[in-house]
Tab-separated table of C-alpha atoms and ligand atoms in Angstrom:
chain	number	residue	atom	x	y	z
A	1	UNK	CA	-11.789	-9.014	31.161
A	2	UNK	CA	-11.718	-6.074	28.803
A	3	UNK	CA	-8.011	-6.545	28.327
A	4	UNK	CA	-8.468	-10.213	27.444
A	5	UNK	CA	-10.877	-9.268	24.665
A	6	UNK	CA	-8.437	-6.709	23.269
A	7	UNK	CA	-5.611	-9.247	23.216
A	8	UNK	CA	-7.849	-11.784	21.539
A	9	UNK	CA	-8.809	-9.293	18.818
A	10	UNK	CA	-5.175	-8.415	18.275
A	11	UNK	CA	-4.366	-12.076	17.756
A	12	UNK	CA	-7.161	-12.430	15.238
A	13	UNK	CA	-6.140	-9.437	13.184
A	14	UNK	CA	-2.743	-10.449	11.723
A	15	UNK	CA	-2.600	-12.315	8.420
A	16	UNK	CA	-2.656	-15.991	9.222
A	17	UNK	CA	0.270	-18.107	8.001
A	18	UNK	CA	-2.343	-20.774	7.279
A	19	UNK	CA	-4.147	-18.452	4.864
A	20	UNK	CA	-1.269	-16.804	3.070
A	21	UNK	CA	-0.767	-19.782	0.718
A	22	UNK	CA	-4.495	-20.144	0.058
A	23	UNK	CA	-4.735	-18.993	-3.568
A	24	UNK	CA	-8.540	-19.256	-4.017
A	25	UNK	CA	-8.977	-17.139	-0.874
A	26	UNK	CA	-6.496	-14.575	-2.192
A	27	UNK	CA	-8.427	-14.350	-5.455
A	28	UNK	CA	-11.752	-13.930	-3.615
A	29	UNK	CA	-10.230	-10.991	-1.755
A	30	UNK	CA	-9.054	-9.460	-5.046
A	31	UNK	CA	-12.543	-9.816	-6.523
A	32	UNK	CA	-13.848	-7.695	-3.657
A	33	UNK	CA	-11.127	-5.109	-4.274
A	34	UNK	CA	-11.995	-5.074	-7.979
A	35	UNK	CA	-15.626	-4.335	-7.151
A	36	UNK	CA	-14.765	-1.671	-4.552
A	37	UNK	CA	-12.215	0.073	-6.786
A	38	UNK	CA	-14.016	-0.331	-10.123
A	39	UNK	CA	-11.173	-2.379	-11.647
A	40	UNK	CA	-11.480	-4.968	-14.384
A	41	UNK	CA	-10.344	-8.393	-13.190
A	42	UNK	CA	-9.742	-11.292	-15.513
A	43	UNK	CA	-7.972	-14.623	-15.731
A	44	UNK	CA	-5.526	-14.070	-18.566
A	45	UNK	CA	-3.744	-17.434	-18.523
A	46	UNK	CA	-3.460	-20.848	-16.911
A	47	UNK	CA	-0.292	-21.979	-15.160
A	48	UNK	CA	0.325	-25.186	-13.232
A	49	UNK	CA	-3.408	-25.914	-13.188
A	50	UNK	CA	-4.382	-22.485	-11.806
A	51	UNK	CA	-5.858	-19.429	-13.421
A	52	UNK	CA	-3.548	-16.406	-13.369
A	53	UNK	CA	-5.279	-13.064	-12.837
A	54	UNK	CA	-4.714	-9.446	-13.665
A	55	UNK	CA	-6.570	-6.305	-12.667
A	56	UNK	CA	-6.559	-3.066	-14.533
A	57	UNK	CA	-8.178	0.313	-14.555
A	58	UNK	CA	-11.169	0.802	-16.803
A	59	UNK	CA	-9.211	3.589	-18.446
A	60	UNK	CA	-5.829	2.689	-19.955
A	61	UNK	CA	-3.114	2.027	-17.343
A	62	UNK	CA	-0.829	4.297	-19.384
A	63	UNK	CA	1.303	6.527	-17.182
A	64	UNK	CA	0.133	4.863	-13.989
A	65	UNK	CA	1.457	2.125	-11.803
A	66	UNK	CA	2.429	-1.516	-12.307
A	67	UNK	CA	2.140	-3.719	-9.214
A	68	UNK	CA	3.216	-7.320	-9.104
A	69	UNK	CA	3.678	-10.020	-6.457
A	70	UNK	CA	4.013	-13.764	-6.083
A	71	UNK	CA	6.315	-14.607	-8.970
A	72	UNK	CA	8.193	-16.537	-6.259
A	73	UNK	CA	5.646	-18.636	-4.382
A	74	UNK	CA	7.652	-18.958	-1.159
A	75	UNK	CA	7.451	-15.206	-0.494
A	76	UNK	CA	3.944	-14.844	0.978
A	77	UNK	CA	4.375	-11.393	2.554
A	78	UNK	CA	4.543	-10.108	-1.035
A	79	UNK	CA	1.122	-11.396	-2.138
A	80	UNK	CA	-0.356	-10.717	1.289
A	81	UNK	CA	1.138	-7.220	1.491
A	82	UNK	CA	-0.246	-6.266	-1.914
A	83	UNK	CA	-3.790	-7.417	-1.171
A	84	UNK	CA	-3.741	-5.829	2.311
A	85	UNK	CA	-2.636	-2.517	0.806
A	86	UNK	CA	-5.241	-2.730	-1.979
A	87	UNK	CA	-8.062	-3.550	0.456
A	88	UNK	CA	-7.201	-0.397	2.382
A	89	UNK	CA	-6.992	1.908	-0.680
A	90	UNK	CA	-9.874	1.309	-3.112
A	91	UNK	CA	-10.268	5.061	-3.707
A	92	UNK	CA	-6.654	5.498	-4.757
A	93	UNK	CA	-6.941	2.457	-7.038
A	94	UNK	CA	-10.050	3.949	-8.579
A	95	UNK	CA	-8.224	7.199	-9.410
A	96	UNK	CA	-4.768	5.987	-10.355
A	97	UNK	CA	-4.329	4.144	-13.668
A	98	UNK	CA	-2.945	0.735	-12.773
A	99	UNK	CA	-2.113	-2.745	-13.929
A	100	UNK	CA	-1.894	-5.339	-11.149
A	101	UNK	CA	-0.671	-8.931	-11.135
A	102	UNK	CA	-1.655	-10.258	-7.682
A	103	UNK	CA	0.176	-13.583	-8.009
A	104	UNK	CA	2.236	-14.604	-11.025
A	105	UNK	CA	3.065	-18.076	-9.700
A	106	UNK	CA	-0.094	-19.528	-8.117
A	107	UNK	CA	1.240	-23.102	-8.143
A	108	UNK	CA	4.320	-21.856	-6.287
A	109	UNK	CA	2.233	-19.972	-3.721
A	110	UNK	CA	0.099	-23.035	-2.991
A	111	UNK	CA	3.171	-25.297	-2.721
A	112	UNK	CA	5.369	-22.727	-0.950
A	113	UNK	CA	7.850	-22.984	-3.835
A	114	UNK	CA	10.100	-20.380	-5.426
A	115	UNK	CA	9.708	-22.080	-8.803
A	116	UNK	CA	6.672	-23.018	-10.871
A	117	UNK	CA	5.365	-26.576	-11.361
A	118	UNK	CA	8.090	-27.208	-13.975
A	119	UNK	CA	10.858	-26.121	-11.614
A	120	UNK	CA	11.459	-22.849	-13.467
A	121	UNK	CA	12.315	-19.615	-11.722
A	122	UNK	CA	9.812	-17.417	-13.576
A	123	UNK	CA	11.716	-14.324	-12.540
A	124	UNK	CA	14.559	-15.379	-14.838
A	125	UNK	CA	12.448	-15.927	-17.952
A	126	UNK	CA	11.599	-12.445	-19.206
A	127	UNK	CA	14.162	-12.631	-22.016
A	128	UNK	CA	12.296	-15.610	-23.532
A	129	UNK	CA	8.808	-16.352	-24.764
A	130	UNK	CA	8.618	-19.981	-23.683
A	131	UNK	CA	6.472	-19.430	-20.556
A	132	UNK	CA	2.970	-18.780	-21.940
A	133	UNK	CA	1.657	-16.553	-19.144
A	134	UNK	CA	4.851	-14.483	-18.946
A	135	UNK	CA	4.649	-14.027	-22.705
A	136	UNK	CA	0.990	-12.993	-22.342
A	137	UNK	CA	1.948	-10.498	-19.637
A	138	UNK	CA	4.583	-8.982	-21.928
A	139	UNK	CA	1.968	-8.615	-24.667
A	140	UNK	CA	-0.290	-6.675	-22.277
A	141	UNK	CA	2.608	-4.423	-21.389
A	142	UNK	CA	3.588	-3.691	-24.968
A	143	UNK	CA	1.752	-0.397	-25.536
A	144	UNK	CA	2.271	0.982	-22.025
A	145	UNK	CA	4.672	3.169	-20.085
A	146	UNK	CA	4.261	3.351	-16.308
A	147	UNK	CA	5.485	6.082	-14.015
A	148	UNK	CA	6.158	3.437	-11.369
A	149	UNK	CA	6.639	-0.334	-11.190
A	150	UNK	CA	6.762	-2.201	-7.876
A	151	UNK	CA	7.917	-5.806	-7.672
A	152	UNK	CA	7.303	-7.388	-4.281
A	153	UNK	CA	9.647	-10.070	-3.012
A	154	UNK	CA	11.166	-11.697	0.053
A	155	UNK	CA	14.629	-13.086	0.758
A	156	UNK	CA	15.146	-16.189	2.901
A	157	UNK	CA	18.778	-15.127	3.397
A	158	UNK	CA	17.711	-11.623	4.415
A	159	UNK	CA	18.786	-10.268	7.789
A	160	UNK	CA	16.547	-7.259	7.320
A	161	UNK	CA	14.612	-5.266	4.742
A	162	UNK	CA	16.352	-4.123	1.578
A	163	UNK	CA	15.302	-2.398	-1.621
A	164	UNK	CA	16.548	-2.498	-5.199
A	165	UNK	CA	16.183	0.803	-7.000
A	166	UNK	CA	16.944	0.612	-10.703
A	167	UNK	CA	18.759	3.780	-11.526
A	168	UNK	CA	17.485	6.092	-14.233
A	169	UNK	CA	17.301	9.656	-13.004
A	170	UNK	CA	17.407	11.694	-9.821
A	171	UNK	CA	15.805	12.436	-7.507
A	172	UNK	CA	16.008	8.898	-6.185
A	173	UNK	CA	13.561	7.568	-3.638
A	174	UNK	CA	15.512	4.661	-2.136
A	175	UNK	CA	16.925	6.378	0.960
A	176	UNK	CA	13.542	7.735	2.017
A	177	UNK	CA	11.869	4.371	1.482
A	178	UNK	CA	14.447	2.683	3.712
A	179	UNK	CA	13.674	5.270	6.404
A	180	UNK	CA	9.960	4.507	6.120
A	181	UNK	CA	10.689	0.828	6.778
A	182	UNK	CA	13.192	1.416	9.591
A	183	UNK	CA	10.680	1.809	12.473
A	184	UNK	CA	8.918	-1.370	11.342
A	185	UNK	CA	11.725	-3.893	10.790
A	186	UNK	CA	15.538	-4.140	11.001
A	187	UNK	CA	17.318	-2.870	7.884
A	188	UNK	CA	19.620	-5.288	6.059
A	189	UNK	CA	23.185	-4.875	7.278
A	190	UNK	CA	25.051	-6.921	4.654
A	191	UNK	CA	27.137	-4.845	2.263
A	192	UNK	CA	27.018	-7.530	-0.440
A	193	UNK	CA	23.515	-8.629	-1.429
A	194	UNK	CA	23.090	-11.233	-4.147
A	195	UNK	CA	26.659	-10.470	-5.333
A	196	UNK	CA	25.825	-6.752	-5.598
A	197	UNK	CA	27.330	-4.122	-3.398
A	198	UNK	CA	24.715	-2.214	-1.407
A	199	UNK	CA	24.941	1.556	-2.045
A	200	UNK	CA	23.870	2.148	1.553
A	201	UNK	CA	22.489	-0.067	4.264
A	202	UNK	CA	19.347	-1.672	2.901
A	203	UNK	CA	19.600	-0.123	-0.548
A	204	UNK	CA	20.979	-1.505	-3.801
A	205	UNK	CA	20.756	1.171	-6.461
A	206	UNK	CA	22.160	0.219	-9.789
A	207	UNK	CA	22.356	1.052	-13.446
A	208	UNK	CA	21.382	-1.827	-15.654
A	209	UNK	CA	23.849	-3.296	-18.089
A	210	UNK	CA	21.789	-5.774	-20.093
A	211	UNK	CA	24.896	-7.807	-20.933
A	212	UNK	CA	25.187	-8.698	-17.264
A	213	UNK	CA	21.685	-10.165	-17.248
A	214	UNK	CA	21.612	-13.361	-19.286
A	215	UNK	CA	18.362	-14.160	-17.422
A	216	UNK	CA	16.129	-11.108	-17.173
A	217	UNK	CA	14.009	-10.590	-14.044
A	218	UNK	CA	10.605	-8.904	-14.173
A	219	UNK	CA	11.931	-5.666	-12.605
A	220	UNK	CA	14.742	-5.323	-15.149
A	221	UNK	CA	12.340	-5.977	-18.013
A	222	UNK	CA	10.004	-3.270	-16.675
A	223	UNK	CA	12.879	-0.841	-16.248
A	224	UNK	CA	14.232	-1.449	-19.749
A	225	UNK	CA	10.949	-1.235	-21.612
A	226	UNK	CA	8.058	0.163	-19.604
A	227	UNK	CA	8.699	1.998	-16.344
A	228	UNK	CA	10.197	5.323	-15.328
A	229	UNK	CA	10.883	4.104	-11.785
A	230	UNK	CA	11.256	0.505	-10.761
A	231	UNK	CA	11.662	-0.867	-7.252
A	232	UNK	CA	11.933	-4.327	-5.772
A	233	UNK	CA	11.163	-4.678	-2.070
A	234	UNK	CA	12.742	-7.617	-0.253
A	235	UNK	CA	11.475	-8.459	3.226
A	236	UNK	CA	13.416	-11.073	5.238
A	237	UNK	CA	11.284	-14.206	5.211
A	238	UNK	CA	12.532	-15.561	8.556
A	239	UNK	CA	10.840	-12.650	10.342
A	240	UNK	CA	7.203	-12.755	11.491
A	241	UNK	CA	4.673	-12.674	8.657
A	242	UNK	CA	2.671	-9.861	10.215
A	243	UNK	CA	5.782	-7.665	10.440
A	244	UNK	CA	6.853	-8.396	6.854
A	245	UNK	CA	3.353	-7.662	5.547
A	246	UNK	CA	3.270	-4.370	7.434
A	247	UNK	CA	6.559	-3.330	5.793
A	248	UNK	CA	5.362	-4.236	2.299
A	249	UNK	CA	2.146	-2.270	2.873
A	250	UNK	CA	4.041	0.778	4.159
A	251	UNK	CA	6.430	0.806	1.189
A	252	UNK	CA	3.693	0.347	-1.410
A	253	UNK	CA	1.749	3.114	0.254
A	254	UNK	CA	4.712	5.498	0.384
A	255	UNK	CA	5.355	5.040	-3.347
A	256	UNK	CA	1.700	5.338	-4.352
A	257	UNK	CA	1.180	8.465	-2.303
A	258	UNK	CA	4.086	10.058	-4.168
A	259	UNK	CA	2.517	9.563	-7.574
A	260	UNK	CA	-1.165	9.726	-6.638
A	261	UNK	CA	-3.205	12.225	-8.612
B	1	LIG	ZN1	11.673	-13.315	-4.902
């Protein structure tokens, strides 16, 4: 009997696939985090009929961390992983200067779509100013430099976890981050990922040549203008949601513990 109860609890605990596209519920959870961590939370724009939110420290986020998820709406372990991590670490969020975008494409999250309501891939629009909420985000960023920027994603072609590390200066973190994920999920075995050669299994570390990016993703924009270290985590979206969320949480945590004051 006891065992049955344990199993039942275990089944209740994982993030439900029926909840992970529920944007109002996600925002309610972030409001609780904002209260627990003493963060300011505000709707800074409208997109596709939804309010888009940001959270920031009461002090300036200068020198702290930039966290962003949900620019692709069909990658729910990203938005879910970020909120799960935040719910578990209000004290760290209270101490560490931060700027957080919990979901940059709410319409996409609700409709399980990579693109926004206009069919645009928002993660290819950072070189322009034609998407109002991306332009607004860039205005917020303008005065700030972050020691770390994390962009959370998933890959429906992924055979395992992989990480992009935008190369600026050693020591690099990529190899250790891959090792943190290894006990939790298979590591991507492909040597070519998105037409880029992986430096090692599960790791694409690269220097950025702006001329090769006619369409600038969020991570590249952060790297070029605002962040000392920039990572993109890609969990394989055909794997179980609970497993993907656990990996995102572990990687966010590993990075934050490294810079935590
Ligand atoms: Zn993505």
